[in-house]
mmCIF file of C-alpha atoms in Angstrom:
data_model
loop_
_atom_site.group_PDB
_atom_site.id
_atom_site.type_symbol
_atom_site.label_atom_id
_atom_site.label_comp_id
_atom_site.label_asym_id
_atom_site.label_seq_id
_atom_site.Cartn_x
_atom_site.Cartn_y
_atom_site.Cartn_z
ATOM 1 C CA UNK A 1 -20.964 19.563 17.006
ATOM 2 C CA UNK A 2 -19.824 16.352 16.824
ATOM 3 C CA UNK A 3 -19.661 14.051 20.099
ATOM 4 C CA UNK A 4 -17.840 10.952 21.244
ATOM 5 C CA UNK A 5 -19.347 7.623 20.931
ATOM 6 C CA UNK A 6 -18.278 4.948 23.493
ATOM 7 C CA UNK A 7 -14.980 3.965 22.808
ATOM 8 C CA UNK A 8 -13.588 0.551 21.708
ATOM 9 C CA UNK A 9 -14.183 -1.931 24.595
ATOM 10 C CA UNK A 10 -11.128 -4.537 24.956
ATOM 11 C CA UNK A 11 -12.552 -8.821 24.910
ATOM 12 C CA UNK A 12 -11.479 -10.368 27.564
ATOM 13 C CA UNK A 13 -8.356 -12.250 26.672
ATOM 14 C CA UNK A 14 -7.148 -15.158 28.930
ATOM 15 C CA UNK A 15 -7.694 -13.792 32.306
ATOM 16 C CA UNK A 16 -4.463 -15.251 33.829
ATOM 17 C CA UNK A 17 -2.258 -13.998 31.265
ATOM 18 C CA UNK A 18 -3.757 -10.609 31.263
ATOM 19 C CA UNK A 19 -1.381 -9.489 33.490
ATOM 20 C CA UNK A 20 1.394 -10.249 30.851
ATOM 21 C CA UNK A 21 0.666 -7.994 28.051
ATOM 22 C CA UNK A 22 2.113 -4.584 27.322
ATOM 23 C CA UNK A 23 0.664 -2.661 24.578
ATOM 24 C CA UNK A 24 3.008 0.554 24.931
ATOM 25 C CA UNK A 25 4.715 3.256 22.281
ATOM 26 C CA UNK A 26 7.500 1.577 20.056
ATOM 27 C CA UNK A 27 10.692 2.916 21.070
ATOM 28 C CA UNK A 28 13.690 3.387 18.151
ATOM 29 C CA UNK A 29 15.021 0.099 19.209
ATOM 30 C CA UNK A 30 12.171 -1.832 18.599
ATOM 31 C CA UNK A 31 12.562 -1.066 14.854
ATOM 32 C CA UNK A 32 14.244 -4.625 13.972
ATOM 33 C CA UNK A 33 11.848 -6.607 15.688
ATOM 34 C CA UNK A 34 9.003 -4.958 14.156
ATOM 35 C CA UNK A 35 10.409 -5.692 10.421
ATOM 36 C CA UNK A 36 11.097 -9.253 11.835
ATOM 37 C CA UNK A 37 7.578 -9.747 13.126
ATOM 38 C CA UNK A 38 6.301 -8.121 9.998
ATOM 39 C CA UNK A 39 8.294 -10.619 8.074
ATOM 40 C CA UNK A 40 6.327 -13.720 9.812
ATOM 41 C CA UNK A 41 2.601 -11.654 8.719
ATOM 42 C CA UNK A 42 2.008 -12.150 4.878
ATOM 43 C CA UNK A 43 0.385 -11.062 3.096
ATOM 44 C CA UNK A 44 1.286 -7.617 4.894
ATOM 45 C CA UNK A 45 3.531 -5.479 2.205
ATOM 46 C CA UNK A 46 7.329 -5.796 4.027
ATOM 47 C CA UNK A 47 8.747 -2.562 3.836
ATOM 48 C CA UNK A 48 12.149 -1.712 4.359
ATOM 49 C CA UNK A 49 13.586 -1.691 8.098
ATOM 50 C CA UNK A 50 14.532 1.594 7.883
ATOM 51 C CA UNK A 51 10.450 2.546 7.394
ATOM 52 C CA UNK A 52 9.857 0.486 10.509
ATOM 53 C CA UNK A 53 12.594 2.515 12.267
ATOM 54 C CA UNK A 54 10.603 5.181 11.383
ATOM 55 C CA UNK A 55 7.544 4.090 12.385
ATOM 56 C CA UNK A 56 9.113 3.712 15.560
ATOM 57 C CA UNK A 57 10.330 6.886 16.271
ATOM 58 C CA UNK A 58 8.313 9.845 13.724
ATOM 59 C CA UNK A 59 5.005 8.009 14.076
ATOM 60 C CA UNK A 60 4.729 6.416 17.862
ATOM 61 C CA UNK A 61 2.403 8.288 18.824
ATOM 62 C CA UNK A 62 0.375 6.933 16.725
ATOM 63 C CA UNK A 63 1.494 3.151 16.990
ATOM 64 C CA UNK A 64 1.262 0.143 19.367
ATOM 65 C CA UNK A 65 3.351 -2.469 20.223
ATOM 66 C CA UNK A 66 2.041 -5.574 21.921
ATOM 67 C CA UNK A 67 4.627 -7.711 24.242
ATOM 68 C CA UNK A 68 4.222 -10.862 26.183
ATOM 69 C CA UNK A 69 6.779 -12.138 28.475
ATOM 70 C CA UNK A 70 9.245 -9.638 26.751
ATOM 71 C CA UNK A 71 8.360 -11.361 23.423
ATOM 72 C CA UNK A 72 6.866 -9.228 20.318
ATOM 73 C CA UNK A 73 3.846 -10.254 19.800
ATOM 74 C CA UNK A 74 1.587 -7.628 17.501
ATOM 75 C CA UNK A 75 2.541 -3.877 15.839
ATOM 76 C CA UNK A 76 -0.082 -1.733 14.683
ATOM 77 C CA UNK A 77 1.144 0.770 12.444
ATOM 78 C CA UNK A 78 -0.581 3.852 11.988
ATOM 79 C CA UNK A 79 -0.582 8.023 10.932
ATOM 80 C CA UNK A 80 -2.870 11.188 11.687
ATOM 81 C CA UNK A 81 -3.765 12.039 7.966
ATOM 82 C CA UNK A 82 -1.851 15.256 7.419
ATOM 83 C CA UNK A 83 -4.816 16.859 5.451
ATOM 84 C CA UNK A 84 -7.217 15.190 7.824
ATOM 85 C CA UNK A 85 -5.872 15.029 11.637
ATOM 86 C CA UNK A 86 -9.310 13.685 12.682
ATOM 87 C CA UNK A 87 -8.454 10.967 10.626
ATOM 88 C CA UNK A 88 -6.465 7.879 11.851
ATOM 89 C CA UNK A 89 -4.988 6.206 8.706
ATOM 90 C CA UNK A 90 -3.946 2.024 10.098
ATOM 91 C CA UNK A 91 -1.011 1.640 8.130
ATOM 92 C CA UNK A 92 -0.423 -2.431 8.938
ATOM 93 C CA UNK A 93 -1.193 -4.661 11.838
ATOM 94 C CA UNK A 94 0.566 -7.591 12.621
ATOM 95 C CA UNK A 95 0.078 -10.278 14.775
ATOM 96 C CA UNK A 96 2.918 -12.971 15.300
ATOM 97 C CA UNK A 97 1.196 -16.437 14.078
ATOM 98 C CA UNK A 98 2.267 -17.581 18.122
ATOM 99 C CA UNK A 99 -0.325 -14.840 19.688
ATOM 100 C CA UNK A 100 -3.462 -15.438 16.597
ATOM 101 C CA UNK A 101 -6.778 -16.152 17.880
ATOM 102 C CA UNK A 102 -6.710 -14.829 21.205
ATOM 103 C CA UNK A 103 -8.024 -10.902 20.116
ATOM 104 C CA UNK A 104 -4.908 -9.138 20.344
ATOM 105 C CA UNK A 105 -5.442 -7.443 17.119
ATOM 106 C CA UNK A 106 -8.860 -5.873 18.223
ATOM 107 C CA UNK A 107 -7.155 -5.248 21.854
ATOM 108 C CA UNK A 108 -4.026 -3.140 20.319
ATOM 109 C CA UNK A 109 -6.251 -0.805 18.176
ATOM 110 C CA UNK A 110 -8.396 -0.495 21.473
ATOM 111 C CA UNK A 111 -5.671 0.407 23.255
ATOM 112 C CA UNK A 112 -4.328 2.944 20.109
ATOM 113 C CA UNK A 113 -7.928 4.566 20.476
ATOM 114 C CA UNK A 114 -7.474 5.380 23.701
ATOM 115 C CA UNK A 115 -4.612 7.531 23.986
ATOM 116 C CA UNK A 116 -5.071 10.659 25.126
ATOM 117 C CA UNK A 117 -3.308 12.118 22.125
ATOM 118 C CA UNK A 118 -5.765 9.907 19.820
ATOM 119 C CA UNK A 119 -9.150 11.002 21.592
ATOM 120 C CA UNK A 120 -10.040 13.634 19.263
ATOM 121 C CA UNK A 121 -9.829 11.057 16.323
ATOM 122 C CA UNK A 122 -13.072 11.115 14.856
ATOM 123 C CA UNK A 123 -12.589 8.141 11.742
ATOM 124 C CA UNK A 124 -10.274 4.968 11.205
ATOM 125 C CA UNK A 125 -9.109 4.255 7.929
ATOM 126 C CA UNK A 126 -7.258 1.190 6.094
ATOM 127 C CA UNK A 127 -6.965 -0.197 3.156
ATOM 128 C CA UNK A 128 -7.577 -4.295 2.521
ATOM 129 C CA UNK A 129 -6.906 -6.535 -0.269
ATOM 130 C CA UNK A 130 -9.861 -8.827 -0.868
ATOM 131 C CA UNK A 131 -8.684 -11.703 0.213
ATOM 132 C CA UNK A 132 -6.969 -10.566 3.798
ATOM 133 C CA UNK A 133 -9.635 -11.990 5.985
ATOM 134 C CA UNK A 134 -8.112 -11.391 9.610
ATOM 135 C CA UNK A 135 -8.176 -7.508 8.686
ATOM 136 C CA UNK A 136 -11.463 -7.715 7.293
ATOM 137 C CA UNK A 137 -12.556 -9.429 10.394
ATOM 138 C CA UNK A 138 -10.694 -7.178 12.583
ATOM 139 C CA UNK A 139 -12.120 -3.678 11.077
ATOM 140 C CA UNK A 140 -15.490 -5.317 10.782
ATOM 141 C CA UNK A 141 -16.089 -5.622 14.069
ATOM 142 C CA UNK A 142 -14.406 -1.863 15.047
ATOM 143 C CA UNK A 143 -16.969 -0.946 12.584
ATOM 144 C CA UNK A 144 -20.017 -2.758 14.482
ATOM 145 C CA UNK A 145 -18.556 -1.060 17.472
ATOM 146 C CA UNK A 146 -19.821 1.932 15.811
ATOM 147 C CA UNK A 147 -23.137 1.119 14.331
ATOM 148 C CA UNK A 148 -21.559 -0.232 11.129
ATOM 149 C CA UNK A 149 -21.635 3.033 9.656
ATOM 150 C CA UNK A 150 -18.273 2.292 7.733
ATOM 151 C CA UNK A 151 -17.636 2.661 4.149
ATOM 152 C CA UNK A 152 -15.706 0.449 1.699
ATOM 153 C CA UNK A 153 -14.700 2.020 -1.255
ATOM 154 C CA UNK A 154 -11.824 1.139 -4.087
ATOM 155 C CA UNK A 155 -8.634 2.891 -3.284
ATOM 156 C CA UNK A 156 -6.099 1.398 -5.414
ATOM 157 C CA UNK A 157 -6.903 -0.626 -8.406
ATOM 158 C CA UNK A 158 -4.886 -3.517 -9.084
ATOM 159 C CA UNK A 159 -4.885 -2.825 -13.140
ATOM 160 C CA UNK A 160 -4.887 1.021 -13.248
ATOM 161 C CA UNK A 161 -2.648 1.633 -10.335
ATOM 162 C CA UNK A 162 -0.385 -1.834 -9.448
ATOM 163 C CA UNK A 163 -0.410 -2.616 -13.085
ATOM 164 C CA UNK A 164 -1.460 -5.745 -12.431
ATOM 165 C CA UNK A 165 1.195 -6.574 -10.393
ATOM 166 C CA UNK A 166 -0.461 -6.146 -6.184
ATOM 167 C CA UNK A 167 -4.087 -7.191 -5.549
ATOM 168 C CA UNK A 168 -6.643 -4.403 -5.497
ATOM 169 C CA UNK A 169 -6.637 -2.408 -2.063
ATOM 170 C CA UNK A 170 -10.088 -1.196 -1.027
ATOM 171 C CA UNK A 171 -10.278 1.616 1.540
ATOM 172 C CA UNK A 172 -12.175 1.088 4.942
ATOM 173 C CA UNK A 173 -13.077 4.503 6.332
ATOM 174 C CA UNK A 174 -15.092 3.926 9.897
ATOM 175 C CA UNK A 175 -16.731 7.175 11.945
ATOM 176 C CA UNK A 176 -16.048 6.419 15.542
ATOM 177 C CA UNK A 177 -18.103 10.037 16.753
ATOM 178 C CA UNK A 178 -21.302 10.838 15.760
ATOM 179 C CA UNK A 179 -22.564 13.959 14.380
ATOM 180 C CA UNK A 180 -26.176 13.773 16.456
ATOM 181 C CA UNK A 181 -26.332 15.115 19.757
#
């Protein structure tokens, strides 16, 4: 029987601007400004606005927005595997370049993880291109939360699968339970 390990704990982020961040569900109207912050995050794959409309509505549940005075200021996209609802599949995070280096990356995932639809989640997954450093940073130190028991394995190959044509994107599958009692 698997049990929960201790969940994500938020850094502290500026203590008297705390009070100024929402992390919430995206609504259907936040499906513009999503695309537009997603826009201003390379090397993050821009999808079409319609997919971040999407996102928006099909998949809030399982996505958070982060706001600041009313101003967008991180989206983390993300899906229950449908073969594997334990699983927790981060599609893209984004962070505006105005709100980097403060920890709202690690903060909005926290948040995700605690929803009390998302408590049963048992793994994290992404995929990373080699040379994305923030996520590798970011999931690196989810995974520490955890005991660095994560595995990196090769998802997509750049030559057999992009045809040369998108970077390699390696898969980043973290337990957050563990199976010991």
């Amino acid at each position: 029987m698997a049990i929960a390990a201790p969940r994500i704990l938020c850094p502290d982020m500026d203590s008297d601007t705390t009070k100024k961040w929402i992390f919430r569900e995206p609504l259907r109207t936040d499906g513009d400004d999503v695309y537009a912050l997603i826009t201003e995050c390379p090397p993050l794959d821009i999808n079409s606005s319609y997919c971040n409309f999407l996102q928006a509505t099909h998949f809030s549940k399982t996505c958070v927005l982060a706001e600041k005075d009313g101003d967008l200021a991180g989206f983390i996209s993300g899906y229950q595997k449908p073969d594997e609802p334990n699983t927790l599949f981060i599609w893209q995070v984004a962070v505006s370049p105005r709100y980097r280096g403060k920890g709202l990356a690690f903060s909005m995932l926290a948040t995700l993880l605690e929803r009390k639809n998302l408590l049963h989640i048992e793994f994290i997954e992404t995929t990373i291109t080699k040379e994305n450093n923030a996520s590798w940073s970011l999931f690196k130190k989810i995974d520490a939360q955890y005991g660095n028991q994560g595995q990196i394995t090769t998802f997509l190959d750049k030559e057999s699968h992009f045809k040369g044509k998108h970077d390699t994107e390696y898969l980043y599958r973290i337990p957050l339970k563990s199976s010991q009692k």
